[in-house]
PDB file of C-alpha atoms and ligand atoms in Angstrom:
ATOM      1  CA  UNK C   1     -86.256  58.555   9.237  1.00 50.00           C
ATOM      2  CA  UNK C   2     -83.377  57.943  10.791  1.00 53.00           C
ATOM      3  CA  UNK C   3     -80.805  60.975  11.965  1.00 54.00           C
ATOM      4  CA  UNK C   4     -77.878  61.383   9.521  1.00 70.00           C
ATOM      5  CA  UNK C   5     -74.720  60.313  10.896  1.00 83.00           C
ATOM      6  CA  UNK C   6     -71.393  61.862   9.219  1.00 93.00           C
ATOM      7  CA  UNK C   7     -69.389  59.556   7.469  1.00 97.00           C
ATOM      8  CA  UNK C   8     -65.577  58.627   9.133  1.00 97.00           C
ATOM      9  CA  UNK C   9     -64.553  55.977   7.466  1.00 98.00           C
ATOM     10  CA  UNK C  10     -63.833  55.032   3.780  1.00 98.00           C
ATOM     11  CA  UNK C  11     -62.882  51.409   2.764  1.00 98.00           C
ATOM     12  CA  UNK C  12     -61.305  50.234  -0.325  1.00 98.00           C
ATOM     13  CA  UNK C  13     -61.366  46.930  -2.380  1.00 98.00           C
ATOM     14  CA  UNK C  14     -57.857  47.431  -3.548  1.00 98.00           C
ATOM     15  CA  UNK C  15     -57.260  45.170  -7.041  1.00 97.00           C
ATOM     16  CA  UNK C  16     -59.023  47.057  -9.935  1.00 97.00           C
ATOM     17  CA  UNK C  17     -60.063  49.752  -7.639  1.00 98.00           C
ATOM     18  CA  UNK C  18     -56.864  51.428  -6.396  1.00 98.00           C
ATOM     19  CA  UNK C  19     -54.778  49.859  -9.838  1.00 97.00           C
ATOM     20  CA  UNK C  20     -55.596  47.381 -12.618  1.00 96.00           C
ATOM     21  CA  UNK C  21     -53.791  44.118 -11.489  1.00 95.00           C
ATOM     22  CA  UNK C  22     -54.244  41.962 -14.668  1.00 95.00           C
ATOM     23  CA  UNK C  23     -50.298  43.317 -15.368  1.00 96.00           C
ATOM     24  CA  UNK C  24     -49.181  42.379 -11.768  1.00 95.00           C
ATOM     25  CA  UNK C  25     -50.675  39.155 -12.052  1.00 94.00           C
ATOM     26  CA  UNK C  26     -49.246  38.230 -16.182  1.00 95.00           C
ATOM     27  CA  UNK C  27     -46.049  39.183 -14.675  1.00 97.00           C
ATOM     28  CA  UNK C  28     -45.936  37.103 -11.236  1.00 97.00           C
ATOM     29  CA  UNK C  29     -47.137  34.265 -13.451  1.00 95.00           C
ATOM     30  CA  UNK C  30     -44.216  34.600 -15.778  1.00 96.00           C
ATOM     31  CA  UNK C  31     -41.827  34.643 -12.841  1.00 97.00           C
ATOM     32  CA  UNK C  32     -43.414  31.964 -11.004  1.00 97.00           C
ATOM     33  CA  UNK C  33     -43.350  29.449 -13.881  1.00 96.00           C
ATOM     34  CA  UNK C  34     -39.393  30.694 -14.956  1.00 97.00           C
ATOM     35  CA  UNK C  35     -38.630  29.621 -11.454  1.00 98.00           C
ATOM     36  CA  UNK C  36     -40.033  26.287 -11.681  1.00 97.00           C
ATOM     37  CA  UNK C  37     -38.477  26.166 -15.248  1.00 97.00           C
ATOM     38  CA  UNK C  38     -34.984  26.822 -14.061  1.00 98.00           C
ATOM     39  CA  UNK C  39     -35.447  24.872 -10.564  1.00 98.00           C
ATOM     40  CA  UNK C  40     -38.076  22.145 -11.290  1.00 97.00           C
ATOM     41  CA  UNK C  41     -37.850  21.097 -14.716  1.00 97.00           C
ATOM     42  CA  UNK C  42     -40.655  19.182 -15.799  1.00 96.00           C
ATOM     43  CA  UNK C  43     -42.912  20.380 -13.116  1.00 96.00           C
ATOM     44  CA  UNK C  44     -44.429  23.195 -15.396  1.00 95.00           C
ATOM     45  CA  UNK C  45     -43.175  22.796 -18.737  1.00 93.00           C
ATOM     46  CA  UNK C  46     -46.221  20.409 -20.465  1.00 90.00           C
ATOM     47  CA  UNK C  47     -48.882  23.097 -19.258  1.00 93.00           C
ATOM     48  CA  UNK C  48     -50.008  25.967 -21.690  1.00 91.00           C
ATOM     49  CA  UNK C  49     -52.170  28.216 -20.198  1.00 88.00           C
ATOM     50  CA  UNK C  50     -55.188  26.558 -20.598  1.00 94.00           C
ATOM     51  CA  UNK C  51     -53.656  23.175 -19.111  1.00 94.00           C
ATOM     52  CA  UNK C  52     -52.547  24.918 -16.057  1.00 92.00           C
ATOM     53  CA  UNK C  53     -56.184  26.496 -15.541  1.00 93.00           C
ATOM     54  CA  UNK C  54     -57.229  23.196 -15.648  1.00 95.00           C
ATOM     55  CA  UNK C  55     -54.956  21.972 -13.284  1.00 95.00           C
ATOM     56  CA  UNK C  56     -55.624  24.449 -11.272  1.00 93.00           C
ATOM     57  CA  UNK C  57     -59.208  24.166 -11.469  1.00 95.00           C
ATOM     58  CA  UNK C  58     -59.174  20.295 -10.018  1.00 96.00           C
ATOM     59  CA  UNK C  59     -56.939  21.665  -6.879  1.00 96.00           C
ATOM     60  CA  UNK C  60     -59.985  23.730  -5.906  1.00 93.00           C
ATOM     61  CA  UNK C  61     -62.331  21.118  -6.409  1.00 95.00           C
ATOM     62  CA  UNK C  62     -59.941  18.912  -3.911  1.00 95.00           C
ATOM     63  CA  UNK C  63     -59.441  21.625  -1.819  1.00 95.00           C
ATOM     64  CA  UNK C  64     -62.627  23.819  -1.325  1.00 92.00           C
ATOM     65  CA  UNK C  65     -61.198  25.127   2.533  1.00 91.00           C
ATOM     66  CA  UNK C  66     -58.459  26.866   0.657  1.00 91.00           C
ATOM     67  CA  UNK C  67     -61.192  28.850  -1.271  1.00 87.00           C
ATOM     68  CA  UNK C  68     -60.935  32.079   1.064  1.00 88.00           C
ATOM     69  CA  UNK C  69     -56.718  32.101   1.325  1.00 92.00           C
ATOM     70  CA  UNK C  70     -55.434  32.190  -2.382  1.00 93.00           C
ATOM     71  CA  UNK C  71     -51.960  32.415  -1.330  1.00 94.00           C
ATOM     72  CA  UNK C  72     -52.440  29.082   0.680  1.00 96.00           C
ATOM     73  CA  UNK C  73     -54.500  27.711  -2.833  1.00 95.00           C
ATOM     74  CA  UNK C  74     -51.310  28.714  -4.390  1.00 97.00           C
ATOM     75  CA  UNK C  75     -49.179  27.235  -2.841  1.00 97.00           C
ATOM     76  CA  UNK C  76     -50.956  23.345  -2.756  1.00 97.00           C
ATOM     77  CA  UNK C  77     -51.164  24.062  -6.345  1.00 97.00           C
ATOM     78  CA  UNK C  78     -47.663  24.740  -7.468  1.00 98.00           C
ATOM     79  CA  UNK C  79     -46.729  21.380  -4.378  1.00 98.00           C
ATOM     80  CA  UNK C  80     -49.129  19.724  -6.756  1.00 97.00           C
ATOM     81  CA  UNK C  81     -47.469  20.115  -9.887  1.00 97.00           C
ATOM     82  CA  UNK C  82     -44.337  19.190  -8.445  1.00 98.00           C
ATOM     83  CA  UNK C  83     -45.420  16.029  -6.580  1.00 97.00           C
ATOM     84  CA  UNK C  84     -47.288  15.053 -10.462  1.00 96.00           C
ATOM     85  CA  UNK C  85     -43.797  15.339 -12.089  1.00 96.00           C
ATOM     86  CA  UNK C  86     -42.334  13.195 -10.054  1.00 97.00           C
ATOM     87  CA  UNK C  87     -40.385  15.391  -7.153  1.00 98.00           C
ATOM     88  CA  UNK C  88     -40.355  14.096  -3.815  1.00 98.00           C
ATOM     89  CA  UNK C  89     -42.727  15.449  -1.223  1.00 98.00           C
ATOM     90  CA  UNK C  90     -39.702  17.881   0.736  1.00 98.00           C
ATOM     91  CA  UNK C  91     -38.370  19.048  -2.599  1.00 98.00           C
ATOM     92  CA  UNK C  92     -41.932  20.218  -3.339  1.00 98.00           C
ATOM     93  CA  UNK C  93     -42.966  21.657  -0.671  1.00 98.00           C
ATOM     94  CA  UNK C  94     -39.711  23.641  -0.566  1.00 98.00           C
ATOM     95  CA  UNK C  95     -40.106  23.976  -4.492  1.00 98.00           C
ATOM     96  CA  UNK C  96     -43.679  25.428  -3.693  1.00 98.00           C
ATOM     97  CA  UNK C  97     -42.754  28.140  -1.165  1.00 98.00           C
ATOM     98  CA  UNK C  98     -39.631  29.765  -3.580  1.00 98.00           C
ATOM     99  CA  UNK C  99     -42.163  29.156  -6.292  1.00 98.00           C
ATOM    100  CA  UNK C 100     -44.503  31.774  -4.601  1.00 98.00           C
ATOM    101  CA  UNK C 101     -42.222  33.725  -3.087  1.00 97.00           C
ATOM    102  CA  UNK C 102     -41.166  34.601  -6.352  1.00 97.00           C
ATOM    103  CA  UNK C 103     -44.951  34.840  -7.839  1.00 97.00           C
ATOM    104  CA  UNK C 104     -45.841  37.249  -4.543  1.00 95.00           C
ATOM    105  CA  UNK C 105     -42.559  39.413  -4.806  1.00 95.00           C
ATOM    106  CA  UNK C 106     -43.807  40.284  -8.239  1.00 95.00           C
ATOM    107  CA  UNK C 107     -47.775  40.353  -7.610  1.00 94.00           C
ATOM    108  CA  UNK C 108     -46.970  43.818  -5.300  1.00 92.00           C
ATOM    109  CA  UNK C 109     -45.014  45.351  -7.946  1.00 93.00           C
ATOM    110  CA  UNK C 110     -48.501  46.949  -8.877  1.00 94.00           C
ATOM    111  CA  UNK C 111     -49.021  50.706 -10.283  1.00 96.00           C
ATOM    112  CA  UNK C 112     -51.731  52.481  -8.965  1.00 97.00           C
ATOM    113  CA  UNK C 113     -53.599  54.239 -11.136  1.00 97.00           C
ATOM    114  CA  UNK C 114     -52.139  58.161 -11.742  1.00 97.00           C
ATOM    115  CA  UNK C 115     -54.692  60.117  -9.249  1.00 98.00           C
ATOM    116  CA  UNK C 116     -54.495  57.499  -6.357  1.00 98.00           C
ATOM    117  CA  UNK C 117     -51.915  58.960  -4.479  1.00 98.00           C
ATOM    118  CA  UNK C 118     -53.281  62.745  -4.586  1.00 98.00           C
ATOM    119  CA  UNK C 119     -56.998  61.566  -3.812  1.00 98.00           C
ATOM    120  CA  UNK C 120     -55.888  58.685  -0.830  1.00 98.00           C
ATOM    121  CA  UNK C 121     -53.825  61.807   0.408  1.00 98.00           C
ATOM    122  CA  UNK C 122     -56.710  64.109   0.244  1.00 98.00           C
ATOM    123  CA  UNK C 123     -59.441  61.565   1.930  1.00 98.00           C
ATOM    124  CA  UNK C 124     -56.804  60.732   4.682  1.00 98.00           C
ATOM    125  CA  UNK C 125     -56.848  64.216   5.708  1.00 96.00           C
ATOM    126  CA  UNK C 126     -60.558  63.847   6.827  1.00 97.00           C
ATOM    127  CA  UNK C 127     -61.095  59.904   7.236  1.00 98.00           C
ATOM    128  CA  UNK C 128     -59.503  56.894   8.206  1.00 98.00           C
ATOM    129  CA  UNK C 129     -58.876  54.941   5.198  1.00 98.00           C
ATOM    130  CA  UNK C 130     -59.029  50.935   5.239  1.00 98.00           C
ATOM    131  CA  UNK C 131     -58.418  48.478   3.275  1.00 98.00           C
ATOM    132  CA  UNK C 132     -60.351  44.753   2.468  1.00 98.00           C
ATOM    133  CA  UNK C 133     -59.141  42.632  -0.009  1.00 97.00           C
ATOM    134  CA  UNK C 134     -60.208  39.006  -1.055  1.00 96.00           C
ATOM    135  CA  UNK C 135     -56.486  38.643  -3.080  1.00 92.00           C
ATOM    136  CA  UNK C 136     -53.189  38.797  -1.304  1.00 90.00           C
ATOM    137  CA  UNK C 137     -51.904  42.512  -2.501  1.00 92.00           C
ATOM    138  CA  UNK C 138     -50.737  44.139   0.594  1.00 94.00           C
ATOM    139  CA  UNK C 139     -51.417  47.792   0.434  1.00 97.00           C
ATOM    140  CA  UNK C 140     -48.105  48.598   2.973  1.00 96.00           C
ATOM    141  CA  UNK C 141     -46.113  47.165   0.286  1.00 93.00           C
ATOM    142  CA  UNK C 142     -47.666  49.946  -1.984  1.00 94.00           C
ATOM    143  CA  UNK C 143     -46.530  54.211  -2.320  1.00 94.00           C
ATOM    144  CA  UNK C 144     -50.633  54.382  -0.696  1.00 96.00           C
ATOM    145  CA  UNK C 145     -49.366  52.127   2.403  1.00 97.00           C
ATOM    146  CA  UNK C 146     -49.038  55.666   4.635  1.00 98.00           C
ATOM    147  CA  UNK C 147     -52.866  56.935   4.139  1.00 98.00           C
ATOM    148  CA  UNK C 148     -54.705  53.558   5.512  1.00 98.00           C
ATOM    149  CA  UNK C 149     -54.791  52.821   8.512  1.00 98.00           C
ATOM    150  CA  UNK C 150     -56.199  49.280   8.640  1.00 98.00           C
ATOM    151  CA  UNK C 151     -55.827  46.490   5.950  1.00 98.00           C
ATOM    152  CA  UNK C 152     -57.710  42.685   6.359  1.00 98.00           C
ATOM    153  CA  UNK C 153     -57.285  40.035   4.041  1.00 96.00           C
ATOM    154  CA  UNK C 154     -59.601  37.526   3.110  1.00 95.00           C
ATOM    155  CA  UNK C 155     -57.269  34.876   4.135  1.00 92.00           C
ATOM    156  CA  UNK C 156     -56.628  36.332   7.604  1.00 93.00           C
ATOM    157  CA  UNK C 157     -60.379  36.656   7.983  1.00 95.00           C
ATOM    158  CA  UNK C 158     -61.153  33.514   6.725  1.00 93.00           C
ATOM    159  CA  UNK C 159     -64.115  34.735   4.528  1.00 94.00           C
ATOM    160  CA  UNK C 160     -64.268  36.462   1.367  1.00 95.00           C
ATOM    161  CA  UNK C 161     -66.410  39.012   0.440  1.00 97.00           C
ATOM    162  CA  UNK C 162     -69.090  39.633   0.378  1.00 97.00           C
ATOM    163  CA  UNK C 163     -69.371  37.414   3.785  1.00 97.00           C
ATOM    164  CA  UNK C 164     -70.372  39.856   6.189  1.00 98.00           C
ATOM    165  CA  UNK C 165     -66.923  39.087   8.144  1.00 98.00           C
ATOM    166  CA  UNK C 166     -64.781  41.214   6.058  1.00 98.00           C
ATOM    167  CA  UNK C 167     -67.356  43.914   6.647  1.00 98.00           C
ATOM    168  CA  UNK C 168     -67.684  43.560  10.170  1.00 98.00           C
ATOM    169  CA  UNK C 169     -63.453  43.517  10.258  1.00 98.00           C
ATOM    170  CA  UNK C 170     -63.887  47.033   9.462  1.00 98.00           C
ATOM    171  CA  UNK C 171     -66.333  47.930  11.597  1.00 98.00           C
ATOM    172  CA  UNK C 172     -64.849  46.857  14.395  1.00 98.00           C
ATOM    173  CA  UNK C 173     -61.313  48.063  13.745  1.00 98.00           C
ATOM    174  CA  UNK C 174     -62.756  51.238  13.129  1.00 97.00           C
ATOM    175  CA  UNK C 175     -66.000  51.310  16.142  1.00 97.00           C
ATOM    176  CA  UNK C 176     -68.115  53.036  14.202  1.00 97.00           C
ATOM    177  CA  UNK C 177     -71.859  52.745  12.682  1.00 97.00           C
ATOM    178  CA  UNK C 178     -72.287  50.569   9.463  1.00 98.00           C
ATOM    179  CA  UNK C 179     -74.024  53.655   8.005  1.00 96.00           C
ATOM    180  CA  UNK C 180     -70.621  55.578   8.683  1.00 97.00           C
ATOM    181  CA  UNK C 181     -68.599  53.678   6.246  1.00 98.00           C
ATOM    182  CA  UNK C 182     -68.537  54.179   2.994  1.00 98.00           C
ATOM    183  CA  UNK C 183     -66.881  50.940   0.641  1.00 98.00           C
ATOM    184  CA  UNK C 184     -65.510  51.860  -2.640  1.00 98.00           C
ATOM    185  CA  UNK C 185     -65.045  48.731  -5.083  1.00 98.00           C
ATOM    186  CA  UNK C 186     -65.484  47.811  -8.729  1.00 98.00           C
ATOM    187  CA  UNK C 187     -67.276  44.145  -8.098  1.00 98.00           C
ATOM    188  CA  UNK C 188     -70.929  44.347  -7.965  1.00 98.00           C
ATOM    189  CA  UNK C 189     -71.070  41.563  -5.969  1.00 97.00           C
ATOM    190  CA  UNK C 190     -68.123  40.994  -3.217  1.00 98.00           C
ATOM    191  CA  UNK C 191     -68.158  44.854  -2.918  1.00 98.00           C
ATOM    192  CA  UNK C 192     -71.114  46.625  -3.488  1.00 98.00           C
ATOM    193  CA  UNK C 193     -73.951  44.306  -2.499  1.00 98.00           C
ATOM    194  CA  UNK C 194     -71.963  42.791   0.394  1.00 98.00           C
ATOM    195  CA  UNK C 195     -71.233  46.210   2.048  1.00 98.00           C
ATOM    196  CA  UNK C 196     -74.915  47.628   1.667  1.00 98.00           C
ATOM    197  CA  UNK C 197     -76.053  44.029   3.508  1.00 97.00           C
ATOM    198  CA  UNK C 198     -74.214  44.961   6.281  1.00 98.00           C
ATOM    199  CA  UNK C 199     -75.392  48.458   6.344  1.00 98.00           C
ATOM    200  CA  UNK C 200     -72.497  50.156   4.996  1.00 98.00           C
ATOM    201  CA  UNK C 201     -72.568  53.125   2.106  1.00 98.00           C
ATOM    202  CA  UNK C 202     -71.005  51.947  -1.093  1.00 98.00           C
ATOM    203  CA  UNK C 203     -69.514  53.519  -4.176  1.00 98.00           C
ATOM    204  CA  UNK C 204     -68.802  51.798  -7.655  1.00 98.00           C
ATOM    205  CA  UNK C 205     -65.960  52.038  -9.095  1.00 98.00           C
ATOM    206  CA  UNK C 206     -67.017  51.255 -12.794  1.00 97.00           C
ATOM    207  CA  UNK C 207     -63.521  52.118 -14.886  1.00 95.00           C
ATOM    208  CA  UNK C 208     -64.614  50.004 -17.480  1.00 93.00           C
ATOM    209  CA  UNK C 209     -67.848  51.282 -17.765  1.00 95.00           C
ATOM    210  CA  UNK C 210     -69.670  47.986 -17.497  1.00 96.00           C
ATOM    211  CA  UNK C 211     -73.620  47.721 -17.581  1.00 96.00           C
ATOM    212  CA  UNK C 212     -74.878  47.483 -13.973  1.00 97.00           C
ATOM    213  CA  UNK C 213     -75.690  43.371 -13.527  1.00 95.00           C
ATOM    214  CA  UNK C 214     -79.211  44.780 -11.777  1.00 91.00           C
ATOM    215  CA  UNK C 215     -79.602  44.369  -7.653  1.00 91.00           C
ATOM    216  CA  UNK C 216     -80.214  47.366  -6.082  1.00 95.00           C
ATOM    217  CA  UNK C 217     -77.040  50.256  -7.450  1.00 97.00           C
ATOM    218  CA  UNK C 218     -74.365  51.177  -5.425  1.00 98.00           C
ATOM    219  CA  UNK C 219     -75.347  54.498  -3.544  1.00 98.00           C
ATOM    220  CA  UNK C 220     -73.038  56.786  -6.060  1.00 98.00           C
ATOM    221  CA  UNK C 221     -71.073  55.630  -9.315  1.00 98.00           C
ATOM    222  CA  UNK C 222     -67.788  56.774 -10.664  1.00 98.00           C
ATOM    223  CA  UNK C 223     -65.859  55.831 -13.836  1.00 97.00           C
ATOM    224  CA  UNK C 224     -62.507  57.581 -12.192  1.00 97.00           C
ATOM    225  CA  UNK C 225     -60.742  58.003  -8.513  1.00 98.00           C
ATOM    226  CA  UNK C 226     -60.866  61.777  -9.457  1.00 98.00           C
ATOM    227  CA  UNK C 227     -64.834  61.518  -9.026  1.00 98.00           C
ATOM    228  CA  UNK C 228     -64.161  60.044  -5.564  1.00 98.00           C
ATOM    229  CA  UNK C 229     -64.191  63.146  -2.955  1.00 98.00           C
ATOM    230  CA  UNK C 230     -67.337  64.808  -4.678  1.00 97.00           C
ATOM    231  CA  UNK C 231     -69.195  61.325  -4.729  1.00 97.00           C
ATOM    232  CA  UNK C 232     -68.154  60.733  -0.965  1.00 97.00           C
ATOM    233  CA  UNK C 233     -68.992  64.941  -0.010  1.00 96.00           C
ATOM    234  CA  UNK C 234     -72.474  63.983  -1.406  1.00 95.00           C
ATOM    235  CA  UNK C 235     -73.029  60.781   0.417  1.00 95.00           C
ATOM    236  CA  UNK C 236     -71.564  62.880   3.860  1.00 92.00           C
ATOM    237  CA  UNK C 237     -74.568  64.653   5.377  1.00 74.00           C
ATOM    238  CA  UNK C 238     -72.807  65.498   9.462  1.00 61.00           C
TER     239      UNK C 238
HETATM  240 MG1   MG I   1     -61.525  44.514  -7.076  1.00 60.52          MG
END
């Protein structure tokens, strides 16, 4: 058996994890498509929801190098929509940056769930707290930015999780063992059995208590933040 090492450094996947961001993200697209509204008309208006998905959908398919940088997937796609209505190709590009300026500026307005703040404060009293993302919420932007002391995106790393890259970002950063990290996130898959491939401790966030999709379990579950210290006291054996 191998010697237990003490843990020093806790990772989080930050949307649905540290806050629910299906209200950041209704809201940015509301503002995004009120700006193209007011400053492209015709760009937006024809799509409903579904259209747009649709559209959407097609500049992925056409663009499958922007699949690790949604910002970047973002922004062809709104240049897209403009170029289709017509708009010349300077007017759209410009169109496309104010466009998602305006979606981003909203998309960090998020609210992190009521116990983040006391639990992030408590955990950054013992352990250096990172972040790893594969959306473009920027954790400094946040009232948590002051307890982590590392964040990577996705589209700086140029892989997504659960690619190993995002893993090893941490590890790195931090110069520590895998088995010295533990990596809280709610998806199964990009969080939980990407971190434990690289050799890292993991802990579930289920909120929604969701069935387990089967795969070998996170190391410890919790349905709340406030479950967090105990679960990561447990998995800490100096
Ligand atoms: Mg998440």
């Amino acid at each position: 058996m191998k010697p237990a090492v003490a843990i020093e450094v806790i990772t989080f996947d930050l949307d649905n994890t540290l806050w629910d961001v299906d209200p950041a993200l209704l809201r940015a697209e509301q503002v995004q498509r009120e700006w193209l509204l007011q400053h492209r008309p015709g760009a937006i208006d024809a799509y409903d929801h579904e259209g747009l998905w649709e559209f959407k959908k097609s500049v992925w398919k056409r663009h499958p190098q922007l699949l690790h940088n949604v910002s970047q997937m973002r922004i062809q796609m709104l240049y897209e929509l403009q170029l289709a209505a017509g708009y010349a190709e300077q007017e759209s590009r410009s169109g496309a940056e104010k466009a998602f300026d305006a979606f981003l500026q909203e998309r960090h307005k998020v609210v992190l769930y009521e116990e983040a703040l006391g639990v992030l404060e408590q955990l950054a009293g013992r352990y250096t707290l990172g972040a790893l993302t594969n959306g473009n919420a920027d954790i400094y932007k946040t009232d948590a930015g002051e307890y982590f002391d590392f964040a990577f995106l996705a589209e700086d790393i140029g892989a997504s999780k659960p690619h190993p890259d995002m893993f090893h970002a941490a590890l790195e950063r931090s110069g520590v063992e895998p088995a010295q990290i533990i990596h809280v996130g709610d998806n199964p898959e990009h969080d939980i059995q990407g971190a434990r491939e690289v050799g890292l401790r993991t802990v579930w966030m289920n909120s929604q208590d969701t069935e387990w999709p089967g795969g070998e379990r996170a190391d410890r579950e919790i349905a709340n933040l406030r479950q967090l210290p105990g679960a990561i006291a447990s998995l800490d054996t100096p």
